[in-house]
GROMACS .gro file of C-alpha atoms in nm:
model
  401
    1UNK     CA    1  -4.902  -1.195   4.191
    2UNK     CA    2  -4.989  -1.544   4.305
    3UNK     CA    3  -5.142  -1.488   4.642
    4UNK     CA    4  -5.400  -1.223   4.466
    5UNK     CA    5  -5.461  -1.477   4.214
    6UNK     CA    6  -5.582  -1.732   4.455
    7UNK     CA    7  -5.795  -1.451   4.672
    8UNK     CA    8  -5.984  -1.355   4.355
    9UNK     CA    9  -6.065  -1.763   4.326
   10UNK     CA   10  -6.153  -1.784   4.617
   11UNK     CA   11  -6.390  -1.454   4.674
   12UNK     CA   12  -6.516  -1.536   4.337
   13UNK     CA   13  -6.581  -1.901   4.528
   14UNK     CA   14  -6.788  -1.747   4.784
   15UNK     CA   15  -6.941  -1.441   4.612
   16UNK     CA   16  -7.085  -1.662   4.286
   17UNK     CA   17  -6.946  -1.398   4.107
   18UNK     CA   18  -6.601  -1.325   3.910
   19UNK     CA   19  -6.385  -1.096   4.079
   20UNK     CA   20  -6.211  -0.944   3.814
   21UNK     CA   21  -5.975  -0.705   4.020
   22UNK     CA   22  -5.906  -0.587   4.396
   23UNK     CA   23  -5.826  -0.231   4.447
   24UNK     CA   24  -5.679  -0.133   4.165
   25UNK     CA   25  -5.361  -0.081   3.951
   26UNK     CA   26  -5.453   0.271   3.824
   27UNK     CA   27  -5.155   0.508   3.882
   28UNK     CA   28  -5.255   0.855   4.006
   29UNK     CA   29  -5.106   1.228   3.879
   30UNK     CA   30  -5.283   1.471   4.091
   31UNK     CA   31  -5.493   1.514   4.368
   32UNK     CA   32  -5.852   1.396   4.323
   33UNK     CA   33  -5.684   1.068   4.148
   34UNK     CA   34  -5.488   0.962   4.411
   35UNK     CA   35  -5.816   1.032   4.634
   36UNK     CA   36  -5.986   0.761   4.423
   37UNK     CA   37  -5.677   0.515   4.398
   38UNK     CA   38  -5.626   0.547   4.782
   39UNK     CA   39  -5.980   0.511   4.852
   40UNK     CA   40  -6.051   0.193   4.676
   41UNK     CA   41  -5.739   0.041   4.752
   42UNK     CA   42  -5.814   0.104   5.137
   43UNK     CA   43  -6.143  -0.028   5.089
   44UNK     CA   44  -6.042  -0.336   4.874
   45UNK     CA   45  -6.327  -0.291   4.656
   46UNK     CA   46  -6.358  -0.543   4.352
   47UNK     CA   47  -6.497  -0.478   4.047
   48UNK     CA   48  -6.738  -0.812   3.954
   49UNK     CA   49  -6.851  -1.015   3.619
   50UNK     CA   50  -7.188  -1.103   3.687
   51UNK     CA   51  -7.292  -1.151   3.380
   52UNK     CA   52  -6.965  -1.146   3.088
   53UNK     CA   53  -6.986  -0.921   2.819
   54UNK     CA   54  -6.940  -1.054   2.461
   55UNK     CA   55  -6.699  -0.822   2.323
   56UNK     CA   56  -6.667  -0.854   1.944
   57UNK     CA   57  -6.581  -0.607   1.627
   58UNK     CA   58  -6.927  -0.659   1.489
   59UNK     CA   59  -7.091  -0.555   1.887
   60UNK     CA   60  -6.876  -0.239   1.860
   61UNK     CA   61  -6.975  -0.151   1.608
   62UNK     CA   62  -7.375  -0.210   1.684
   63UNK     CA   63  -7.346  -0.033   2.006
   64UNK     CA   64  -7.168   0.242   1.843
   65UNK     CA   65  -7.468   0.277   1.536
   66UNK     CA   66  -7.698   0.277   1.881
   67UNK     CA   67  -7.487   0.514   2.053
   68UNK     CA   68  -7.417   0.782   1.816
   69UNK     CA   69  -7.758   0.715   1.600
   70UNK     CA   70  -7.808   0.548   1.295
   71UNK     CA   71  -7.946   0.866   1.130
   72UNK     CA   72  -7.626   1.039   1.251
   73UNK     CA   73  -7.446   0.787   1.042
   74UNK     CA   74  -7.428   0.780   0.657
   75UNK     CA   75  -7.451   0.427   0.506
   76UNK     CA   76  -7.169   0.455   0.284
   77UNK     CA   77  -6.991   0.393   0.563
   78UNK     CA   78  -6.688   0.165   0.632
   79UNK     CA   79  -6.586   0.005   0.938
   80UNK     CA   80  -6.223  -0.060   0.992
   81UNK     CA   81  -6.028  -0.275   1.312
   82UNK     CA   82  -5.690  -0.110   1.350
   83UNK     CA   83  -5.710  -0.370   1.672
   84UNK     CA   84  -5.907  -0.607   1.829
   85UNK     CA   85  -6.069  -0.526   2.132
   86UNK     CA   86  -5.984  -0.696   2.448
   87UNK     CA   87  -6.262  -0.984   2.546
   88UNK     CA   88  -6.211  -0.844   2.940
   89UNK     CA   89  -6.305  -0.506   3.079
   90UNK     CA   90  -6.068  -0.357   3.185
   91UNK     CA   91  -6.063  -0.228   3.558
   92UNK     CA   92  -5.791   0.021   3.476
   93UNK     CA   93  -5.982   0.204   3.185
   94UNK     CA   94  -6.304   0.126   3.387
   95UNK     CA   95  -6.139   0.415   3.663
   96UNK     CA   96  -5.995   0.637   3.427
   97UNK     CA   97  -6.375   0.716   3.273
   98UNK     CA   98  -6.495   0.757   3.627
   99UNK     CA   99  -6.230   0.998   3.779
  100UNK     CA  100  -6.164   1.170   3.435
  101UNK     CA  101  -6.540   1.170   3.275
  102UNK     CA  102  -6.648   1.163   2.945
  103UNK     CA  103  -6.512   1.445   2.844
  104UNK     CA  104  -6.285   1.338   2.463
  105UNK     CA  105  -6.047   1.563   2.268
  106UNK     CA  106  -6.112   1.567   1.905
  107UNK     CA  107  -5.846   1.606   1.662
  108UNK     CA  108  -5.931   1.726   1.284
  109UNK     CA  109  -5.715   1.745   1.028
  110UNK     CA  110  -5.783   1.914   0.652
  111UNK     CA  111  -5.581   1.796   0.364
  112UNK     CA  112  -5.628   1.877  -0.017
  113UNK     CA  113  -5.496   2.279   0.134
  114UNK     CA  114  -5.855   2.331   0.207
  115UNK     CA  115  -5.956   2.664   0.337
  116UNK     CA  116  -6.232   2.568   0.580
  117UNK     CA  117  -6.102   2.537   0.910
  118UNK     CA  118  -6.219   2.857   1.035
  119UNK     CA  119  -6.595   2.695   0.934
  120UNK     CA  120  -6.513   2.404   1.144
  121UNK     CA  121  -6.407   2.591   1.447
  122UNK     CA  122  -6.748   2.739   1.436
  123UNK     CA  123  -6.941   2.437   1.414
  124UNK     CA  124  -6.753   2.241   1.692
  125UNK     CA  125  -6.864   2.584   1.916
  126UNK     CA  126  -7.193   2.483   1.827
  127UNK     CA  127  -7.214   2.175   1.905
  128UNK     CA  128  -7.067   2.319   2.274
  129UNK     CA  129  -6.723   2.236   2.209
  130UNK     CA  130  -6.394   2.418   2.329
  131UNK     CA  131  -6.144   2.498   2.076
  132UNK     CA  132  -5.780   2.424   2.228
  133UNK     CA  133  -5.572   2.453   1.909
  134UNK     CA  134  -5.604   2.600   1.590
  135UNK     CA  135  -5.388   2.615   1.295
  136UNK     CA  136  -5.464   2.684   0.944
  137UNK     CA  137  -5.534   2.314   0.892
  138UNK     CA  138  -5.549   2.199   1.234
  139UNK     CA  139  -5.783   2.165   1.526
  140UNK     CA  140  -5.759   2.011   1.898
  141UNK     CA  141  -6.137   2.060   2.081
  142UNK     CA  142  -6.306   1.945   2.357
  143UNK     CA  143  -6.631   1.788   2.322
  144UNK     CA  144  -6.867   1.656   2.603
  145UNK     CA  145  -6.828   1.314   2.497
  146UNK     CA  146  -6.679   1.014   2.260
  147UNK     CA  147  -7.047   0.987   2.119
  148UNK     CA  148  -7.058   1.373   2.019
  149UNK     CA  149  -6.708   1.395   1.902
  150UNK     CA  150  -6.768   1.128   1.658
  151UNK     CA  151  -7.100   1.280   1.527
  152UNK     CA  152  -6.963   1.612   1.524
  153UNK     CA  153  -6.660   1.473   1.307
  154UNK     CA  154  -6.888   1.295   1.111
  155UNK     CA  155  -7.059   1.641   1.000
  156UNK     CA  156  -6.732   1.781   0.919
  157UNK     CA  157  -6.668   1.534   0.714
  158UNK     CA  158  -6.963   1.555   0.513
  159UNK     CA  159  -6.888   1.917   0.463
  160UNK     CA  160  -6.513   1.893   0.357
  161UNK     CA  161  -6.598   1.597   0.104
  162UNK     CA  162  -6.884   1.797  -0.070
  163UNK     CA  163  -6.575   2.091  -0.097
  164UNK     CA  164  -6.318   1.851  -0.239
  165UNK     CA  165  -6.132   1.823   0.086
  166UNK     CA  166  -6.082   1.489   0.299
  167UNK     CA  167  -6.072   1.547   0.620
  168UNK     CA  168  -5.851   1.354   0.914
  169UNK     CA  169  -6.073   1.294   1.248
  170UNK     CA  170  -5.935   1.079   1.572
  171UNK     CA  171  -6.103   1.115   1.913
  172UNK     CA  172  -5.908   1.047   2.196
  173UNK     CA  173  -5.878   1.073   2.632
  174UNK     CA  174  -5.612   1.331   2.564
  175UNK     CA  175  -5.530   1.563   2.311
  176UNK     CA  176  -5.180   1.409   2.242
  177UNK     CA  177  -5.377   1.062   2.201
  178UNK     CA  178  -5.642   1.174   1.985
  179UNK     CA  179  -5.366   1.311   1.772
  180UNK     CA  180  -5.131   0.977   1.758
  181UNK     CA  181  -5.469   0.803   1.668
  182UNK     CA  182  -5.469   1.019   1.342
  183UNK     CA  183  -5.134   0.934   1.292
  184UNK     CA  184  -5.199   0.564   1.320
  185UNK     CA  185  -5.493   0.584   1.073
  186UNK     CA  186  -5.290   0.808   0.825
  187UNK     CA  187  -5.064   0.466   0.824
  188UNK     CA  188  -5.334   0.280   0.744
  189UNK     CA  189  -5.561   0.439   0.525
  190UNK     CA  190  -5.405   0.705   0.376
  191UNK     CA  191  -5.542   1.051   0.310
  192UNK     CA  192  -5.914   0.930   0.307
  193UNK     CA  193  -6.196   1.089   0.560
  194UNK     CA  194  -6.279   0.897   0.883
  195UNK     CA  195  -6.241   0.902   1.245
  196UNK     CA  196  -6.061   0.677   1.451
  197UNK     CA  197  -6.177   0.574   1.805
  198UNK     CA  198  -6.124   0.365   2.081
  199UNK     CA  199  -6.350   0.120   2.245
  200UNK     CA  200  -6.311  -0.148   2.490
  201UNK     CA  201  -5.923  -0.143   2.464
  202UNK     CA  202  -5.941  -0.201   2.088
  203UNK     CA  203  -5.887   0.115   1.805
  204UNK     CA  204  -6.129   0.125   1.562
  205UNK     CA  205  -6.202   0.355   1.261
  206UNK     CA  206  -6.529   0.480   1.059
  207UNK     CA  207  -6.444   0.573   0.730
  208UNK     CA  208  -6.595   0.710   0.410
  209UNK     CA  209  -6.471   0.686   0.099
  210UNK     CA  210  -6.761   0.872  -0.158
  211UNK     CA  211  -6.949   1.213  -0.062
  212UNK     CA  212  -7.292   1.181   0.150
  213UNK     CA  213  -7.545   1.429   0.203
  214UNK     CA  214  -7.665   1.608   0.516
  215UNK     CA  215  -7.780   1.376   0.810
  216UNK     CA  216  -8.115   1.446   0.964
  217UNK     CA  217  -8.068   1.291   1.241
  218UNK     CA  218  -8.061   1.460   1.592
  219UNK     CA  219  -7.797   1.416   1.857
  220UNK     CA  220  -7.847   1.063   2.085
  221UNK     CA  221  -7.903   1.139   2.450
  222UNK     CA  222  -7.952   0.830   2.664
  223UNK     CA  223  -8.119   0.889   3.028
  224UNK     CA  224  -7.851   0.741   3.302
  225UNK     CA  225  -8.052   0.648   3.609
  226UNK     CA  226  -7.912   0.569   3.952
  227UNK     CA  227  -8.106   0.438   4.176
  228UNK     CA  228  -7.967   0.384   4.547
  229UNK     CA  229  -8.130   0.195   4.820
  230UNK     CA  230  -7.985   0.140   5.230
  231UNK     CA  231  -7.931  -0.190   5.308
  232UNK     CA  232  -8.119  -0.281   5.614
  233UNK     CA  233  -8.222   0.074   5.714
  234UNK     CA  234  -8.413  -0.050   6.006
  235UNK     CA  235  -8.158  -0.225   6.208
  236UNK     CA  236  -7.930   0.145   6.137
  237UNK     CA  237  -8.203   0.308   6.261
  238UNK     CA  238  -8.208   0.114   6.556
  239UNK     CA  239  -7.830   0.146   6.585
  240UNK     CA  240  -7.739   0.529   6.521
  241UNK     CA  241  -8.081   0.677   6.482
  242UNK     CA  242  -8.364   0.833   6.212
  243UNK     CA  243  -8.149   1.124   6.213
  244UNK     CA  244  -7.794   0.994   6.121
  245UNK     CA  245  -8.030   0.820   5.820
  246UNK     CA  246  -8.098   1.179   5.721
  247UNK     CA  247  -7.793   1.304   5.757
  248UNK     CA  248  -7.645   1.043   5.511
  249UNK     CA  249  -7.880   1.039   5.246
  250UNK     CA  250  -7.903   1.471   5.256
  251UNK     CA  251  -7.522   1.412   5.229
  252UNK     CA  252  -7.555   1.201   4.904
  253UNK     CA  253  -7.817   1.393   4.761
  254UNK     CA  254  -7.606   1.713   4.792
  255UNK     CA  255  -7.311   1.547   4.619
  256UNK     CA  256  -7.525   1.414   4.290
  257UNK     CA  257  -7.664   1.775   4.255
  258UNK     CA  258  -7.340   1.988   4.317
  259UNK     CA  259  -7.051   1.762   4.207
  260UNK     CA  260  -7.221   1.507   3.984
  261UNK     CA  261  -7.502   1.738   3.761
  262UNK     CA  262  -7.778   1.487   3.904
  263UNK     CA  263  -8.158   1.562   3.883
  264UNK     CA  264  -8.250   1.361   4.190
  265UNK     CA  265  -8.631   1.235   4.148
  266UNK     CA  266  -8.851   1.018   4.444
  267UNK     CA  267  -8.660   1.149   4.761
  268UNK     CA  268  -8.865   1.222   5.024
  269UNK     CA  269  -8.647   1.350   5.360
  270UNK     CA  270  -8.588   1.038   5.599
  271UNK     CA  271  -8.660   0.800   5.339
  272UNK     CA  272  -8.376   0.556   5.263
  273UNK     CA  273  -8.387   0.517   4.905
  274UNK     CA  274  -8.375   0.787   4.601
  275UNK     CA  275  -8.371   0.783   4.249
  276UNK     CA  276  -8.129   1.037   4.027
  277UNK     CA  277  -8.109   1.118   3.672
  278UNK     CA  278  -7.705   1.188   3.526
  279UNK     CA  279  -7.577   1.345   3.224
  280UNK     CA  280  -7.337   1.042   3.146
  281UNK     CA  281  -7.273   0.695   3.289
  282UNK     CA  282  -6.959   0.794   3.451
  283UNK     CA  283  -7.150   1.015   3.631
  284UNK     CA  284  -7.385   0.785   3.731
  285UNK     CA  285  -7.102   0.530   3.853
  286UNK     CA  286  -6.908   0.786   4.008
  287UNK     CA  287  -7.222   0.926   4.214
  288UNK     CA  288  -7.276   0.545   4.316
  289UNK     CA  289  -6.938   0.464   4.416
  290UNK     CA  290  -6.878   0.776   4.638
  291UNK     CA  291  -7.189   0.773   4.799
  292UNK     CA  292  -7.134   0.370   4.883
  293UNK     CA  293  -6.770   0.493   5.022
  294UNK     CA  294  -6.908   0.792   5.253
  295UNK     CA  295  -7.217   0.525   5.352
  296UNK     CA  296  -6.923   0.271   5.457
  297UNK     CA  297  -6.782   0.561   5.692
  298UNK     CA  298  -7.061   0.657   5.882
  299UNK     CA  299  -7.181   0.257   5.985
  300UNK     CA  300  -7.400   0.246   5.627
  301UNK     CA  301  -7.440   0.005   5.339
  302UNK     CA  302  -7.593   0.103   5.004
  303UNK     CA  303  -7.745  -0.104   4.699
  304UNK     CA  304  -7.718   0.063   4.380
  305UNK     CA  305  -7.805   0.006   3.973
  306UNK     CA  306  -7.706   0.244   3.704
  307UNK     CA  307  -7.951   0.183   3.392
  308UNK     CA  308  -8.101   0.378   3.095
  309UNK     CA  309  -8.470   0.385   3.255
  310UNK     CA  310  -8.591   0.389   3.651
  311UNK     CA  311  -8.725   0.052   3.596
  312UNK     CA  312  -8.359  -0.094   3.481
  313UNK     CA  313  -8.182   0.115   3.757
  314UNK     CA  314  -8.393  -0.050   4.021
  315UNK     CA  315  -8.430  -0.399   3.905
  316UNK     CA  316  -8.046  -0.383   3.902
  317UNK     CA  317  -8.009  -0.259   4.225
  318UNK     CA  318  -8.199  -0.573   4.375
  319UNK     CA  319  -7.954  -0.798   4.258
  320UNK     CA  320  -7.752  -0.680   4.488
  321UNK     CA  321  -7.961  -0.869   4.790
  322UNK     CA  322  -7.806  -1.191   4.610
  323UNK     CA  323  -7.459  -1.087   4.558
  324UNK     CA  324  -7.282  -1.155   4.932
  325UNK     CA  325  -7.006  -1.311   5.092
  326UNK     CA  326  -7.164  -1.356   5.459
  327UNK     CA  327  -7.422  -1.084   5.428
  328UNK     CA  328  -7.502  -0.822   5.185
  329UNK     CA  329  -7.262  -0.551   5.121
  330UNK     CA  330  -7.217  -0.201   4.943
  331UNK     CA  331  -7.280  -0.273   4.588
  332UNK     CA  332  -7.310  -0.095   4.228
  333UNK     CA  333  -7.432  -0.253   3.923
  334UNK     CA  334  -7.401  -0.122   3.581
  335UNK     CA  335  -7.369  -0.222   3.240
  336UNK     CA  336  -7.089  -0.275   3.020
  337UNK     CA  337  -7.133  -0.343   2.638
  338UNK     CA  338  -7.417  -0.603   2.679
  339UNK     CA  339  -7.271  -0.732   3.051
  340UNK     CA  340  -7.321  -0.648   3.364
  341UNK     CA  341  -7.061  -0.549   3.571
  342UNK     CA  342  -7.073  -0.423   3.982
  343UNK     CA  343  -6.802  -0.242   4.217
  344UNK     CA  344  -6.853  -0.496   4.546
  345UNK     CA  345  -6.710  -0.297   4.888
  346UNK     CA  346  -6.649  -0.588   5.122
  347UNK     CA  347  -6.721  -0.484   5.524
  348UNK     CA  348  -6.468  -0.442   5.728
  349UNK     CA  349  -6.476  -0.763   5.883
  350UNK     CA  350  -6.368  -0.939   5.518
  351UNK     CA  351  -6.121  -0.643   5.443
  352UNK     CA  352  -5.960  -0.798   5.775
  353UNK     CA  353  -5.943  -1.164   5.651
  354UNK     CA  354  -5.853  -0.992   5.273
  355UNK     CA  355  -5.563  -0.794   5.444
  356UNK     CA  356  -5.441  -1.127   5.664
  357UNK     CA  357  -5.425  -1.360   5.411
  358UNK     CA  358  -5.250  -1.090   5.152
  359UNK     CA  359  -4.991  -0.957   5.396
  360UNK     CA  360  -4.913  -1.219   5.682
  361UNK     CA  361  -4.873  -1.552   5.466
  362UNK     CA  362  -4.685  -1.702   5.765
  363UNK     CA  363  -4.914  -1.669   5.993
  364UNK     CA  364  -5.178  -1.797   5.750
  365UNK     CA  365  -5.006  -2.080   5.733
  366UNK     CA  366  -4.955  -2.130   6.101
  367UNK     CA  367  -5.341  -2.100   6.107
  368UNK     CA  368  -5.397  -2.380   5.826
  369UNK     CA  369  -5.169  -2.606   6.017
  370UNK     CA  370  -5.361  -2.573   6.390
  371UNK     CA  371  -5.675  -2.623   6.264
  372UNK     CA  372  -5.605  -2.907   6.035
  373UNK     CA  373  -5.468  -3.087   6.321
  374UNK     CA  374  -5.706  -2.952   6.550
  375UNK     CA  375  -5.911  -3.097   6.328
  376UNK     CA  376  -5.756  -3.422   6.268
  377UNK     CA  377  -5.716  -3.491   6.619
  378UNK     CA  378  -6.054  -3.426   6.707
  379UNK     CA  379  -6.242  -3.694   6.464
  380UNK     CA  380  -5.975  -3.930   6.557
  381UNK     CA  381  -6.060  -3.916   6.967
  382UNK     CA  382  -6.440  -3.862   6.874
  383UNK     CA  383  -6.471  -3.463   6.960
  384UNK     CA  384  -6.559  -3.320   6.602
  385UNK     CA  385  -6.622  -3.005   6.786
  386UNK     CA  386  -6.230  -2.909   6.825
  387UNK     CA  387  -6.220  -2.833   6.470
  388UNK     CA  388  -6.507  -2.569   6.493
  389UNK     CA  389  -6.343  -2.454   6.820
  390UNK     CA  390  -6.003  -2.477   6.615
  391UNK     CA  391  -6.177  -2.253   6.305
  392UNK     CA  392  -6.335  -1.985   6.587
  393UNK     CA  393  -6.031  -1.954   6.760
  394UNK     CA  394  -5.843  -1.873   6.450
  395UNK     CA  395  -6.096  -1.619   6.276
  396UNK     CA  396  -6.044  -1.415   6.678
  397UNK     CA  397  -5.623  -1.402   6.636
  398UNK     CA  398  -5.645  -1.322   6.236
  399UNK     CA  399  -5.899  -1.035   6.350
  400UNK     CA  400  -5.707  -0.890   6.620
  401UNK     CA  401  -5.398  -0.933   6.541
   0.00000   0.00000   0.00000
């Protein structure tokens, strides 16, 4: 759509920032979904580059060594691009994570008429997965993320190729997806072990072709800070009150402990700032997106960073003082690959001009027209000051109209 097109320019124009999407184009199947969708579509929020990620096979691939640990991954190892990932994030997948969470099926597959799948099912329990289907040479589990579902398969591996039996592994959002994934691979490679993955929008596949002996490595846990600061708490104080302050951040603090699995760390009751400590980065992103949204609804504006120590969290946050289009708004920063990314919720008063220039193009034009001659007519006769009168009396009808 052209007219978005030029809006992103031209908030990207003002902001110093690439907007990379406003609202979004996720499509919602239930309830708590179409919450989300309707929620940042009403509040136009934009998801930012600030600083581009370089997306490559070879970075994947790192991250996912870093990710899953290096001693959790056998160097006979073989890394195979079924397709490239996309160099973009994508806001779409970017919104799936966050509603869905990290939650990935894991699909294994025995071949060779190997009699161990009973021994798999056991290990996957283990490793605190749910078993959805079994078969005699089948399994569909849950695991609690892409990270342990790849180590996990990993380990099964191991154990079928030291019994003569290859094993098929494919993690996936879904189980139906996790299962096509196999299939794809199966095209590919044939009846050798691996597991297939996704990352980034490209599919990707770890394979080994020789037998390796039993990792030592333990499983990677990564701390996933969020640290959340009130813009400006004085001048709210001054407006609604010390009380309404508490009353927000009690609210927030509540929701990253009951809905989000947060340990919240450095709150101290009418303070306007807190620090939190989430099982996964969704988490973290979803805690800091919902808290900015019920901050915007009670007269508040929060600065947040997502990182992997307090330090990182914080120092992220505080970008947030630069990132503005008039003055500083709700913002989130987090990382993506090796960029940084932020979700930017514009104030009302932007939203307006957003919603005016998207939806009433005539009367945008009209506008364009009256103060250009307004304008014109002004430095010709030698009263400059029509065209700021012009520009005033403008911003007043596209407001309250």
């Amino acid at each position: 759509m052209v007219s978005d097109y030029l809006l992103r320019g031209l908030l990207s124009f003002f902001i110093k920032n690439k907007v990379l999407s406003i609202g979004t184009k996720y499509y919602p199947t239930n309830h708590v979904e179409r919450e989300y969708v309707e929620m940042i579509n009403y509040t136009q929020t934009m998801l930012l580059e600030i600083e581009k990620a370089h997306i490559s096979t070879s970075k994947i691939f790192e991250n996912l060594i870093n990710e899953v640990g290096p001693e959790n991954i056998p160097e006979n190892r073989r890394f195979i691009e079924l397709k490239a990932a996309e160099d973009r994030v994508d806001e779409y997948a970017l919104l799936s994570n966050i509603i869905m969470g990290s939650d990935r099926y894991l699909y294994i597959e025995i071949f060779n008429k190997g009699k161990i799948i009973q021994e798999f099912a056991n290990i996957i329990k283990k490793e605190n997965g749910t078993i959805i289907e079994q078969s005699k040479s089948e399994i569909v589990a849950k695991l609690l993320s892409k990270n342990d579902a790849i180590r996990v398969a990993i380990d099964l591996i191991r154990i079928g190729s030291n019994k003569d039996v290859n094993v098929r592994a494919a993690v996936g959002m879904t189980g139906a997806a996790s299962i096509e994934r196999s299939i794809n691979l199966n095209k590919e490679i044939g009846e050798i072990s691996g597991v297939g993955f996704t990352k980034l929008g490209g599919e990707f596949a770890v394979v080994f072709p020789s037998k390796f002996s039993k990792l030592q490595g333990e499983p990677a846990y990564y701390d996933n800070y969020l640290f959340i600061d009130m813009i400006d708490s004085t001048k709210f104080i001054d407006d609604y009150g010390r009380d309404k302050l508490v009353e927000i951040m009690n609210d927030i603090k509540g929701f990253i402990e009951k809905e989000c699995k947060g340990k919240i760390e450095g709150y101290r009751e009418g303070g306007d700032d807190l620090i939190a400590n989430l099982p996964t980065k969704d988490l973290a992103m979803k805690a800091g997106i919902d808290s900015a949204w019920h901050a915007l609804n009670n007269g508040a504006k929060l600065r947040a960073g997502i990182g992997k120590s307090r330090r990182e969290a914080g120092e992220r946050a505080q970008l947030a003082d630069e990132i503005k289009i008039w003055h500083p708004s709700s913002l989130i920063i987090f990382e993506i690959a090796d960029g940084i990314y932020g979700y930017y919720v514009p104030s009302e008063f932007t939203r307006a001009i957003m919603d005016f220039t998207l939806n009433k193009k005539f009367k945008a034009l009209l506008i364009f027209v009256f103060v250009f001659i307004a304008s014109f007519v002004g430095w010709s006769i030698g009263y400059w000051e029509f065209g700021i009168v012009a520009i005033f009396l403008s911003v007043l009808y596209a407001v309250t109209t």
